[in-house]
Tab-separated table of C-alpha atoms and ligand atoms in Angstrom:
chain	number	residue	atom	x	y	z
A	1	UNK	CA	-8.661	-88.136	25.039
A	2	UNK	CA	-5.573	-86.472	26.471
A	3	UNK	CA	-3.610	-89.152	28.251
A	4	UNK	CA	-6.307	-90.963	30.278
A	5	UNK	CA	-8.450	-87.852	30.499
A	6	UNK	CA	-11.660	-87.768	28.539
A	7	UNK	CA	-11.562	-84.123	27.546
A	8	UNK	CA	-15.281	-83.752	26.963
A	9	UNK	CA	-16.124	-85.018	30.447
A	10	UNK	CA	-13.362	-82.885	31.935
A	11	UNK	CA	-14.617	-79.784	30.119
A	12	UNK	CA	-18.087	-80.383	31.520
A	13	UNK	CA	-16.900	-80.725	35.105
A	14	UNK	CA	-14.255	-77.982	34.814
A	15	UNK	CA	-11.483	-80.409	35.566
A	16	UNK	CA	-9.097	-79.171	32.888
A	17	UNK	CA	-5.694	-77.612	33.393
A	18	UNK	CA	-4.616	-74.932	30.941
A	19	UNK	CA	-1.049	-73.662	30.668
A	20	UNK	CA	-0.509	-70.099	29.368
A	21	UNK	CA	3.021	-69.505	28.080
A	22	UNK	CA	3.845	-65.793	28.065
A	23	UNK	CA	2.217	-63.533	30.692
A	24	UNK	CA	2.215	-60.169	28.932
A	25	UNK	CA	-0.602	-57.832	27.802
A	26	UNK	CA	-2.430	-60.772	26.233
A	27	UNK	CA	-1.230	-63.828	28.165
A	28	UNK	CA	-1.902	-62.540	31.671
A	29	UNK	CA	-5.530	-61.472	31.053
A	30	UNK	CA	-6.005	-64.783	29.205
A	31	UNK	CA	-4.680	-66.747	32.195
A	32	UNK	CA	-6.932	-64.772	34.559
A	33	UNK	CA	-9.866	-65.347	32.197
A	34	UNK	CA	-9.349	-69.104	32.208
A	35	UNK	CA	-9.046	-69.067	36.029
A	36	UNK	CA	-12.299	-67.112	36.323
A	37	UNK	CA	-13.900	-69.607	33.906
A	38	UNK	CA	-13.104	-72.424	36.374
A	39	UNK	CA	-9.996	-73.972	34.813
A	40	UNK	CA	-6.848	-74.966	36.691
A	41	UNK	CA	-4.294	-72.479	35.368
A	42	UNK	CA	-0.523	-72.746	35.064
A	43	UNK	CA	0.945	-69.403	33.966
A	44	UNK	CA	4.521	-69.385	32.668
A	45	UNK	CA	6.836	-66.498	31.910
A	46	UNK	CA	10.578	-66.545	31.242
A	47	UNK	CA	10.931	-63.328	33.265
A	48	UNK	CA	11.491	-63.904	36.982
A	49	UNK	CA	10.444	-60.267	37.521
A	50	UNK	CA	7.065	-60.893	35.847
A	51	UNK	CA	6.505	-64.095	37.861
A	52	UNK	CA	7.536	-62.450	41.141
A	53	UNK	CA	5.307	-59.410	40.454
A	54	UNK	CA	2.289	-61.600	39.772
A	55	UNK	CA	3.055	-63.717	42.861
A	56	UNK	CA	2.955	-60.487	44.873
A	57	UNK	CA	-0.553	-59.961	43.481
A	58	UNK	CA	0.645	-57.050	41.318
A	59	UNK	CA	0.292	-56.222	37.612
A	60	UNK	CA	3.572	-56.495	35.601
A	61	UNK	CA	1.986	-55.106	32.403
A	62	UNK	CA	1.189	-51.465	31.548
A	63	UNK	CA	-2.484	-52.216	31.001
A	64	UNK	CA	-4.411	-50.638	33.915
A	65	UNK	CA	-7.467	-52.749	32.997
A	66	UNK	CA	-5.945	-55.676	34.876
A	67	UNK	CA	-4.581	-53.759	37.881
A	68	UNK	CA	-7.528	-54.881	40.015
A	69	UNK	CA	-8.001	-58.435	38.756
A	70	UNK	CA	-4.601	-59.987	39.487
A	71	UNK	CA	-5.530	-63.080	41.553
A	72	UNK	CA	-4.381	-63.508	45.135
A	73	UNK	CA	-1.252	-65.679	44.849
A	74	UNK	CA	-2.823	-68.206	47.258
A	75	UNK	CA	-5.851	-68.699	45.002
A	76	UNK	CA	-6.506	-72.398	44.407
A	77	UNK	CA	-6.008	-73.421	40.750
A	78	UNK	CA	-3.638	-70.415	40.203
A	79	UNK	CA	-0.020	-71.541	39.587
A	80	UNK	CA	2.656	-69.147	38.283
A	81	UNK	CA	6.155	-70.292	37.352
A	82	UNK	CA	9.136	-69.658	35.060
A	83	UNK	CA	9.359	-73.382	34.284
A	84	UNK	CA	7.446	-74.472	31.149
A	85	UNK	CA	7.988	-78.162	31.929
A	86	UNK	CA	5.853	-77.917	35.092
A	87	UNK	CA	2.984	-76.499	33.022
A	88	UNK	CA	3.400	-79.186	30.356
A	89	UNK	CA	3.384	-81.896	33.036
A	90	UNK	CA	0.190	-80.587	34.636
A	91	UNK	CA	-1.843	-79.343	31.681
A	92	UNK	CA	-3.867	-80.929	28.899
A	93	UNK	CA	-3.955	-77.663	26.926
A	94	UNK	CA	-0.947	-75.365	26.431
A	95	UNK	CA	-1.642	-71.877	25.029
A	96	UNK	CA	1.260	-69.792	23.702
A	97	UNK	CA	0.849	-66.013	23.938
A	98	UNK	CA	4.362	-64.737	23.285
A	99	UNK	CA	5.334	-61.543	21.400
A	100	UNK	CA	5.737	-61.638	17.606
A	101	UNK	CA	7.532	-58.349	16.885
A	102	UNK	CA	9.281	-57.327	13.682
A	103	UNK	CA	13.052	-56.912	13.384
A	104	UNK	CA	14.690	-53.535	12.678
A	105	UNK	CA	14.489	-54.316	8.940
A	106	UNK	CA	10.735	-54.881	9.362
A	107	UNK	CA	10.849	-58.670	9.009
A	108	UNK	CA	8.742	-60.967	11.293
A	109	UNK	CA	10.677	-62.112	14.354
A	110	UNK	CA	9.507	-65.624	15.306
A	111	UNK	CA	12.181	-66.406	17.887
A	112	UNK	CA	9.743	-66.354	20.831
A	113	UNK	CA	7.243	-68.646	19.051
A	114	UNK	CA	10.017	-71.123	18.277
A	115	UNK	CA	11.571	-71.026	21.739
A	116	UNK	CA	8.188	-71.444	23.490
A	117	UNK	CA	7.419	-74.394	21.210
A	118	UNK	CA	10.820	-75.954	21.877
A	119	UNK	CA	10.326	-75.679	25.653
A	120	UNK	CA	6.939	-77.374	25.309
A	121	UNK	CA	7.667	-80.155	22.821
A	122	UNK	CA	10.905	-81.257	24.502
A	123	UNK	CA	8.860	-82.053	27.624
A	124	UNK	CA	5.811	-83.698	26.047
A	125	UNK	CA	5.550	-87.467	26.549
A	126	UNK	CA	4.640	-89.732	23.590
A	127	UNK	CA	0.899	-90.505	23.326
A	128	UNK	CA	0.122	-87.608	25.654
A	129	UNK	CA	-2.438	-86.224	23.168
A	130	UNK	CA	-1.888	-82.764	24.624
A	131	UNK	CA	-3.094	-79.782	22.605
A	132	UNK	CA	-0.724	-76.859	21.990
A	133	UNK	CA	-2.407	-73.660	20.754
A	134	UNK	CA	-0.607	-70.624	19.327
A	135	UNK	CA	-2.459	-67.311	19.926
A	136	UNK	CA	0.229	-64.823	18.878
A	137	UNK	CA	-0.292	-62.959	15.610
A	138	UNK	CA	1.654	-64.563	12.751
A	139	UNK	CA	1.338	-64.961	9.013
A	140	UNK	CA	-0.320	-68.005	7.429
A	141	UNK	CA	1.920	-71.050	7.751
A	142	UNK	CA	4.000	-69.983	10.759
A	143	UNK	CA	2.482	-72.371	13.328
A	144	UNK	CA	3.213	-75.432	11.200
A	145	UNK	CA	6.545	-74.107	9.869
A	146	UNK	CA	7.782	-73.250	13.374
A	147	UNK	CA	6.454	-76.188	15.358
A	148	UNK	CA	6.278	-79.305	13.152
A	149	UNK	CA	10.115	-79.492	12.838
A	150	UNK	CA	10.384	-79.264	16.647
A	151	UNK	CA	7.781	-82.017	17.121
A	152	UNK	CA	9.816	-84.207	14.764
A	153	UNK	CA	13.085	-83.229	16.504
A	154	UNK	CA	11.738	-84.665	19.762
A	155	UNK	CA	10.516	-87.848	18.067
A	156	UNK	CA	6.862	-86.958	18.468
A	157	UNK	CA	4.071	-87.334	15.898
A	158	UNK	CA	1.559	-84.539	15.340
A	159	UNK	CA	-1.991	-85.863	15.756
A	160	UNK	CA	-0.798	-88.758	17.928
A	161	UNK	CA	1.568	-87.592	20.659
A	162	UNK	CA	0.577	-83.945	20.411
A	163	UNK	CA	-1.908	-81.770	18.533
A	164	UNK	CA	-1.260	-78.196	17.383
A	165	UNK	CA	-3.846	-75.485	16.691
A	166	UNK	CA	-4.156	-71.726	16.208
A	167	UNK	CA	-6.595	-69.394	17.964
A	168	UNK	CA	-5.679	-65.737	17.362
A	169	UNK	CA	-5.796	-63.389	20.340
A	170	UNK	CA	-8.202	-60.533	19.739
A	171	UNK	CA	-7.402	-58.797	22.969
A	172	UNK	CA	-7.960	-55.083	22.898
A	173	UNK	CA	-6.010	-53.192	25.559
A	174	UNK	CA	-8.140	-50.731	27.495
A	175	UNK	CA	-11.416	-51.988	26.006
A	176	UNK	CA	-13.432	-53.983	28.545
A	177	UNK	CA	-16.291	-54.464	26.070
A	178	UNK	CA	-13.962	-56.610	23.942
A	179	UNK	CA	-12.079	-58.266	26.767
A	180	UNK	CA	-10.931	-61.862	26.820
A	181	UNK	CA	-14.208	-63.063	28.456
A	182	UNK	CA	-16.360	-61.482	25.744
A	183	UNK	CA	-14.556	-61.380	22.435
A	184	UNK	CA	-15.404	-63.768	19.581
A	185	UNK	CA	-12.712	-66.325	18.659
A	186	UNK	CA	-11.801	-68.498	15.657
A	187	UNK	CA	-9.917	-71.787	15.831
A	188	UNK	CA	-7.825	-73.483	13.160
A	189	UNK	CA	-6.577	-77.034	13.509
A	190	UNK	CA	-5.236	-79.835	11.348
A	191	UNK	CA	-7.803	-82.129	13.015
A	192	UNK	CA	-11.521	-81.181	13.168
A	193	UNK	CA	-11.962	-83.168	16.393
A	194	UNK	CA	-9.276	-81.064	18.053
A	195	UNK	CA	-10.986	-77.989	16.615
A	196	UNK	CA	-14.284	-79.015	18.145
A	197	UNK	CA	-12.665	-79.729	21.516
A	198	UNK	CA	-11.070	-76.280	21.516
A	199	UNK	CA	-14.413	-74.699	20.569
A	200	UNK	CA	-15.837	-76.264	23.760
A	201	UNK	CA	-12.890	-75.048	25.842
A	202	UNK	CA	-12.833	-71.468	24.518
A	203	UNK	CA	-16.638	-71.336	24.799
A	204	UNK	CA	-16.161	-71.633	28.568
A	205	UNK	CA	-13.719	-68.710	28.419
A	206	UNK	CA	-15.717	-66.221	26.336
A	207	UNK	CA	-19.374	-65.322	25.939
A	208	UNK	CA	-18.558	-64.389	22.339
A	209	UNK	CA	-19.027	-66.876	19.490
A	210	UNK	CA	-16.288	-69.440	18.947
A	211	UNK	CA	-15.947	-70.977	15.476
A	212	UNK	CA	-13.816	-73.806	14.139
A	213	UNK	CA	-12.778	-72.375	10.764
A	214	UNK	CA	-10.821	-75.322	9.331
A	215	UNK	CA	-7.086	-75.601	8.813
A	216	UNK	CA	-4.633	-73.594	10.884
A	217	UNK	CA	-3.689	-71.276	7.990
A	218	UNK	CA	-7.273	-69.994	7.699
A	219	UNK	CA	-7.272	-68.814	11.323
A	220	UNK	CA	-3.745	-67.379	11.010
A	221	UNK	CA	-4.794	-65.454	7.897
A	222	UNK	CA	-8.030	-64.179	9.444
A	223	UNK	CA	-6.150	-62.602	12.338
A	224	UNK	CA	-3.458	-60.905	10.296
A	225	UNK	CA	-5.913	-59.459	7.755
A	226	UNK	CA	-8.130	-58.110	10.550
A	227	UNK	CA	-5.245	-55.827	11.467
A	228	UNK	CA	-4.100	-55.232	7.890
A	229	UNK	CA	-7.581	-53.937	7.069
A	230	UNK	CA	-7.444	-51.603	10.068
A	231	UNK	CA	-4.025	-50.260	9.053
A	232	UNK	CA	-5.263	-49.599	5.495
A	233	UNK	CA	-8.392	-47.826	6.744
A	234	UNK	CA	-6.345	-45.608	9.035
A	235	UNK	CA	-3.866	-44.933	6.215
A	236	UNK	CA	-6.734	-43.709	4.030
A	237	UNK	CA	-7.811	-41.034	6.534
A	238	UNK	CA	-4.187	-40.120	7.203
A	239	UNK	CA	-3.597	-39.613	3.482
A	240	UNK	CA	-6.811	-37.551	3.229
A	241	UNK	CA	-5.596	-35.516	6.234
A	242	UNK	CA	-2.654	-34.464	4.075
A	243	UNK	CA	-4.758	-33.695	0.973
A	244	UNK	CA	-7.775	-31.779	2.307
A	245	UNK	CA	-5.977	-28.956	4.137
A	246	UNK	CA	-4.348	-28.156	0.777
A	247	UNK	CA	-7.904	-27.798	-0.577
A	248	UNK	CA	-8.723	-25.576	2.398
A	249	UNK	CA	-11.147	-28.235	3.693
A	250	UNK	CA	-11.071	-29.795	7.191
A	251	UNK	CA	-10.892	-33.606	6.816
A	252	UNK	CA	-12.923	-34.036	10.010
A	253	UNK	CA	-15.843	-32.139	8.413
A	254	UNK	CA	-15.603	-34.446	5.396
A	255	UNK	CA	-15.389	-37.642	7.487
A	256	UNK	CA	-18.334	-36.527	9.664
A	257	UNK	CA	-20.382	-35.931	6.540
A	258	UNK	CA	-19.376	-39.226	4.924
A	259	UNK	CA	-20.113	-41.092	8.189
A	260	UNK	CA	-23.795	-40.309	7.782
A	261	UNK	CA	-23.813	-43.048	5.098
A	262	UNK	CA	-24.904	-46.384	6.550
A	263	UNK	CA	-21.834	-48.378	5.544
A	264	UNK	CA	-19.088	-45.761	5.839
A	265	UNK	CA	-16.538	-46.911	8.454
A	266	UNK	CA	-15.297	-43.918	10.451
A	267	UNK	CA	-11.601	-43.686	11.270
A	268	UNK	CA	-9.692	-40.692	12.614
A	269	UNK	CA	-6.427	-39.184	11.337
A	270	UNK	CA	-3.616	-38.818	13.847
A	271	UNK	CA	0.087	-38.284	14.420
A	272	UNK	CA	0.645	-41.932	13.537
A	273	UNK	CA	-0.183	-45.591	14.164
A	274	UNK	CA	1.411	-47.308	17.153
A	275	UNK	CA	1.032	-50.413	19.267
A	276	UNK	CA	2.195	-53.986	18.969
A	277	UNK	CA	-0.535	-55.003	16.514
A	278	UNK	CA	-1.562	-52.607	13.779
A	279	UNK	CA	1.834	-51.235	12.693
A	280	UNK	CA	3.435	-54.696	12.998
A	281	UNK	CA	1.042	-57.297	11.616
A	282	UNK	CA	0.948	-55.949	8.015
A	283	UNK	CA	4.669	-56.744	7.709
A	284	UNK	CA	3.770	-60.388	8.375
A	285	UNK	CA	1.363	-60.379	5.448
A	286	UNK	CA	3.869	-58.528	3.231
A	287	UNK	CA	6.554	-61.089	4.059
A	288	UNK	CA	4.284	-64.059	3.337
A	289	UNK	CA	3.145	-62.530	0.029
A	290	UNK	CA	6.784	-61.942	-0.953
A	291	UNK	CA	7.572	-65.600	-0.153
A	292	UNK	CA	5.014	-66.708	-2.749
A	293	UNK	CA	5.960	-64.023	-5.240
A	294	UNK	CA	2.738	-61.972	-5.066
A	295	UNK	CA	3.439	-58.262	-4.296
A	296	UNK	CA	1.340	-56.787	-1.476
A	297	UNK	CA	1.243	-53.315	-3.012
A	298	UNK	CA	-1.730	-51.763	-1.173
A	299	UNK	CA	-0.651	-53.168	2.216
A	300	UNK	CA	2.875	-51.826	1.660
A	301	UNK	CA	1.636	-48.404	0.537
A	302	UNK	CA	-0.682	-48.089	3.539
A	303	UNK	CA	2.196	-48.930	5.898
A	304	UNK	CA	4.275	-46.186	4.212
A	305	UNK	CA	1.533	-43.590	4.740
A	306	UNK	CA	1.123	-44.442	8.421
A	307	UNK	CA	4.846	-44.861	9.088
A	308	UNK	CA	5.576	-41.394	7.672
A	309	UNK	CA	2.711	-39.626	9.451
A	310	UNK	CA	4.982	-38.404	12.290
A	311	UNK	CA	7.289	-36.825	9.684
A	312	UNK	CA	4.326	-35.146	7.988
A	313	UNK	CA	3.210	-33.733	11.346
A	314	UNK	CA	6.789	-32.632	12.073
A	315	UNK	CA	6.844	-30.543	8.880
A	316	UNK	CA	3.480	-28.988	9.799
A	317	UNK	CA	4.744	-28.130	13.312
A	318	UNK	CA	7.840	-26.480	11.841
A	319	UNK	CA	5.578	-24.349	9.612
A	320	UNK	CA	3.477	-23.365	12.636
A	321	UNK	CA	6.581	-22.257	14.556
A	322	UNK	CA	7.878	-20.346	11.532
A	323	UNK	CA	4.520	-18.602	10.942
A	324	UNK	CA	4.479	-17.565	14.604
A	325	UNK	CA	8.078	-16.245	14.566
A	326	UNK	CA	9.454	-18.953	16.826
A	327	UNK	CA	12.940	-19.948	15.725
A	328	UNK	CA	13.584	-23.700	15.772
A	329	UNK	CA	16.597	-23.637	18.056
A	330	UNK	CA	14.716	-21.513	20.551
A	331	UNK	CA	11.450	-23.470	20.387
A	332	UNK	CA	10.056	-25.353	23.352
A	333	UNK	CA	7.313	-27.930	22.637
A	334	UNK	CA	5.121	-29.802	25.131
A	335	UNK	CA	3.670	-33.201	24.210
A	336	UNK	CA	0.422	-34.141	25.928
A	337	UNK	CA	0.569	-37.940	25.852
A	338	UNK	CA	3.206	-40.407	24.699
A	339	UNK	CA	1.382	-43.769	24.839
A	340	UNK	CA	0.387	-45.258	21.471
A	341	UNK	CA	-3.298	-45.257	22.363
A	342	UNK	CA	-5.683	-43.334	24.597
A	343	UNK	CA	-6.341	-44.586	28.164
A	344	UNK	CA	-3.561	-47.181	28.149
A	345	UNK	CA	0.027	-46.917	29.376
A	346	UNK	CA	1.817	-48.606	26.476
A	347	UNK	CA	4.601	-46.922	24.514
A	348	UNK	CA	5.347	-49.753	22.072
A	349	UNK	CA	5.790	-48.394	18.537
A	350	UNK	CA	4.335	-45.076	19.662
A	351	UNK	CA	4.454	-42.440	16.879
A	352	UNK	CA	5.354	-39.941	19.605
A	353	UNK	CA	8.896	-41.319	19.580
A	354	UNK	CA	9.356	-40.679	15.853
A	355	UNK	CA	7.825	-37.188	16.079
A	356	UNK	CA	9.978	-36.247	19.081
A	357	UNK	CA	13.142	-37.472	17.350
A	358	UNK	CA	12.411	-35.395	14.229
A	359	UNK	CA	11.894	-32.323	16.426
A	360	UNK	CA	14.954	-32.778	18.654
A	361	UNK	CA	17.100	-33.538	15.593
A	362	UNK	CA	16.035	-30.048	14.438
A	363	UNK	CA	17.233	-28.611	17.797
A	364	UNK	CA	13.677	-28.157	19.047
A	365	UNK	CA	13.256	-28.929	22.740
A	366	UNK	CA	10.541	-31.517	23.574
A	367	UNK	CA	9.001	-32.162	26.987
A	368	UNK	CA	6.379	-34.854	27.614
A	369	UNK	CA	3.521	-35.265	30.056
A	370	UNK	CA	1.769	-38.642	30.081
A	371	UNK	CA	0.310	-39.701	33.452
A	372	UNK	CA	-0.328	-43.217	32.094
A	373	UNK	CA	3.400	-43.966	31.752
A	374	UNK	CA	6.280	-44.436	34.198
A	375	UNK	CA	9.132	-41.936	33.861
A	376	UNK	CA	11.675	-44.594	32.833
A	377	UNK	CA	10.077	-45.436	29.468
A	378	UNK	CA	11.138	-42.259	27.653
A	379	UNK	CA	14.149	-41.865	25.332
A	380	UNK	CA	16.845	-39.491	26.545
A	381	UNK	CA	16.113	-36.792	23.912
A	382	UNK	CA	12.958	-35.640	25.721
A	383	UNK	CA	12.340	-34.111	29.159
A	384	UNK	CA	9.613	-35.569	31.350
A	385	UNK	CA	7.007	-33.342	32.969
A	386	UNK	CA	5.424	-34.967	36.025
A	387	UNK	CA	3.288	-32.012	37.177
A	388	UNK	CA	1.383	-30.335	34.332
A	389	UNK	CA	0.761	-27.287	36.540
A	390	UNK	CA	4.510	-26.698	36.578
A	391	UNK	CA	4.666	-26.717	32.749
A	392	UNK	CA	5.821	-23.214	31.840
A	393	UNK	CA	7.271	-21.229	28.904
A	394	UNK	CA	6.245	-23.541	26.077
A	395	UNK	CA	5.684	-22.160	22.583
A	396	UNK	CA	3.501	-24.986	21.310
A	397	UNK	CA	1.454	-27.783	22.925
A	398	UNK	CA	0.936	-30.935	20.831
A	399	UNK	CA	-1.809	-33.377	21.806
A	400	UNK	CA	-0.216	-36.686	20.810
A	401	UNK	CA	-2.451	-39.172	22.670
A	402	UNK	CA	-6.161	-38.681	23.223
A	403	UNK	CA	-6.127	-39.598	26.921
A	404	UNK	CA	-9.204	-38.091	28.629
A	405	UNK	CA	-6.838	-36.577	31.235
A	406	UNK	CA	-5.211	-34.604	28.378
A	407	UNK	CA	-8.493	-33.591	26.760
A	408	UNK	CA	-9.968	-32.421	30.093
A	409	UNK	CA	-6.877	-30.461	31.096
A	410	UNK	CA	-7.256	-26.998	32.694
A	411	UNK	CA	-6.522	-25.261	29.398
A	412	UNK	CA	-7.083	-21.800	30.912
A	413	UNK	CA	-4.230	-22.155	33.392
A	414	UNK	CA	-1.954	-23.859	30.847
A	415	UNK	CA	-2.515	-20.889	28.513
A	416	UNK	CA	-1.316	-18.496	31.212
A	417	UNK	CA	1.973	-20.442	31.462
A	418	UNK	CA	2.601	-20.533	27.702
A	419	UNK	CA	5.142	-18.369	25.869
A	420	UNK	CA	2.924	-18.588	22.754
A	421	UNK	CA	-0.785	-19.588	22.682
A	422	UNK	CA	-0.244	-22.371	20.130
A	423	UNK	CA	-1.847	-25.830	20.301
A	424	UNK	CA	-1.821	-28.686	17.752
A	425	UNK	CA	-4.489	-31.386	18.120
A	426	UNK	CA	-2.760	-34.502	16.789
A	427	UNK	CA	-5.760	-36.778	17.392
A	428	UNK	CA	-8.732	-34.510	16.560
A	429	UNK	CA	-10.179	-34.916	20.048
A	430	UNK	CA	-10.147	-31.291	21.275
A	431	UNK	CA	-12.984	-28.747	21.218
A	432	UNK	CA	-11.407	-26.264	18.818
A	433	UNK	CA	-14.044	-23.528	19.264
A	434	UNK	CA	-13.810	-23.689	23.064
A	435	UNK	CA	-10.018	-23.389	22.939
A	436	UNK	CA	-10.141	-20.525	20.433
A	437	UNK	CA	-12.623	-18.686	22.672
A	438	UNK	CA	-10.065	-19.007	25.509
A	439	UNK	CA	-7.429	-17.372	23.312
A	440	UNK	CA	-5.600	-20.427	21.964
A	441	UNK	CA	-4.443	-20.443	18.346
A	442	UNK	CA	-5.572	-23.959	17.371
A	443	UNK	CA	-4.035	-26.146	14.660
A	444	UNK	CA	-4.897	-29.818	14.063
A	445	UNK	CA	-4.075	-32.803	11.882
A	446	UNK	CA	-6.173	-32.567	8.731
A	447	UNK	CA	-7.284	-28.980	9.473
A	448	UNK	CA	-6.363	-26.218	7.002
B	501	SAJ	N1	-5.552	-45.125	15.281
B	501	SAJ	C1	-5.728	-44.016	14.458
B	501	SAJ	N2	-6.957	-43.793	13.911
B	501	SAJ	C2	-8.019	-44.647	14.134
B	501	SAJ	C3	-7.807	-45.776	14.971
B	501	SAJ	C4	-6.573	-45.992	15.532
B	501	SAJ	O1	-4.798	-43.235	14.231
B	501	SAJ	O2	-9.108	-44.375	13.636
B	501	SAJ	C5	-4.227	-45.361	15.858
B	501	SAJ	C6	-4.225	-45.375	17.375
B	501	SAJ	O3	-4.012	-44.073	17.883
B	501	SAJ	C7	-3.047	-46.299	17.675
B	501	SAJ	C8	-3.067	-47.282	16.511
B	501	SAJ	O4	-3.820	-46.658	15.460
B	501	SAJ	O5	-1.841	-45.582	17.672
B	501	SAJ	C9	-3.693	-48.633	16.858
B	501	SAJ	O6	-4.909	-48.333	17.444
B	501	SAJ	P1	-6.025	-49.493	17.694
B	501	SAJ	O7	-7.274	-48.822	18.162
B	501	SAJ	O8	-6.104	-50.374	16.529
B	501	SAJ	O9	-5.453	-50.240	18.979
B	501	SAJ	P2	-4.628	-51.569	19.136
B	501	SAJ	O10	-3.311	-51.530	18.516
B	501	SAJ	O11	-4.693	-51.855	20.597
B	501	SAJ	O12	-5.488	-52.630	18.333
B	501	SAJ	C10	-6.261	-53.548	19.033
B	501	SAJ	C11	-6.161	-54.783	18.203
B	501	SAJ	N3	-6.689	-55.891	18.927
B	501	SAJ	C12	-6.103	-57.080	18.753
B	501	SAJ	O13	-5.152	-57.267	18.022
B	501	SAJ	C13	-6.682	-58.171	19.536
B	501	SAJ	C14	-6.936	-54.587	16.907
B	501	SAJ	O14	-7.080	-55.860	16.250
B	501	SAJ	C15	-8.314	-54.071	17.164
B	501	SAJ	O15	-8.976	-53.863	15.917
B	501	SAJ	C16	-8.207	-52.747	17.883
B	501	SAJ	O16	-7.568	-53.018	19.154
B	501	SAJ	C17	-9.585	-52.164	18.141
B	501	SAJ	O17	-10.541	-52.578	17.463
B	501	SAJ	O18	-9.651	-51.267	18.988
């Protein structure tokens, strides 16, 4: 029961209201998913700009996947506001999808989780029985540590007046096949009955499996290690991409050969690891391990490999310029791509920023062309190219993001405009032989 509402009956007849707190890359598609699944939806964001943009039927995020699915503001069951208390008043289920970044000294920053919880719990009535679910990525223990003190502060009792749970977002920007209506979910809750109720609710949202996995910490841990494992796997190929060229072996040849084995998981070396998940979540696990006095040595080492990849690539680029008689303070480099990942317009934690800074600090000029990004996202040490056909007099082109628009560029005409025919494939996505046949001198991450 939530208030006088029998949740099971309500789930059956689609008469449930779900509040989504935080309408960013994860929250907005989640809110749209619940609307499409027949729920009454109350979307909340602290940003008036975000709310106004959505109420104009436009997409406030950089993820083009949701450009065309923003609901018409007059859609029944679709309510967007900056006021959390309205959502709490109208909803049986509140889902929190706020950012969980790391601070400049790489410590987890939980201020948004705490402030969203405070806005919710201060409005909840006693005996409401409402369910509050955290979806943001955190380390094991954060949901309880952040929210139970707030529940107590407002004189509420967990399990009576309000129930808390954790259901990690597994949203993958730019990947429809693993979108919010399809991806499998896990649910952790202090109370198995609440877990089962949430399994029923999320099973209306996604066609993927939904499992109650026990206490909240199990679900929190599952999410953070999913991304830790990915960071470690990428770090392995990035480390090998430093070793094999020194052995005069192309790492891509080695990885292609190894990938013929049935259980070899194929990852690709690159200029670095960006985004708001993979380079961030391991620091949550490192912090939690430190708190209990168990060193997370492998996780820390993998982070170091990936975090320094832009610097490794910088040193390789300097060697390329030197070998081709281009002096640093006269060099002019063109980045193809800036976004952290192919096919999305998202510059958060992009390795491009670290690579560009290393180059401009060495007096090398950097210009960037990334059609997926607005011009105002770039730092002031780079120039922005809006028309690739006007890109002239560069000494070296670096493919930083594997956007298809970069891969399928008119490389013939770009070559004519170059000062030197030098290209560096930072994502191993280019057809090296084809480019060499055109007259390009091709270098690449992990290639001798
Ligand atoms: N990257 C590599 N080599 C690889 C794979 C990725 O260098 O082999 C780089 C990418 O270029 C990017 C970064 O790592 O800079 C992260 O790439 P990603 O493909 O992991 O993309 P994300 O950050 O969008 O990760 C999301 C995550 N989804 C959720 O958190 C819900 C992650 O958990 C997923 O595993 C990942 O998508 C996915 O599977 O694509």
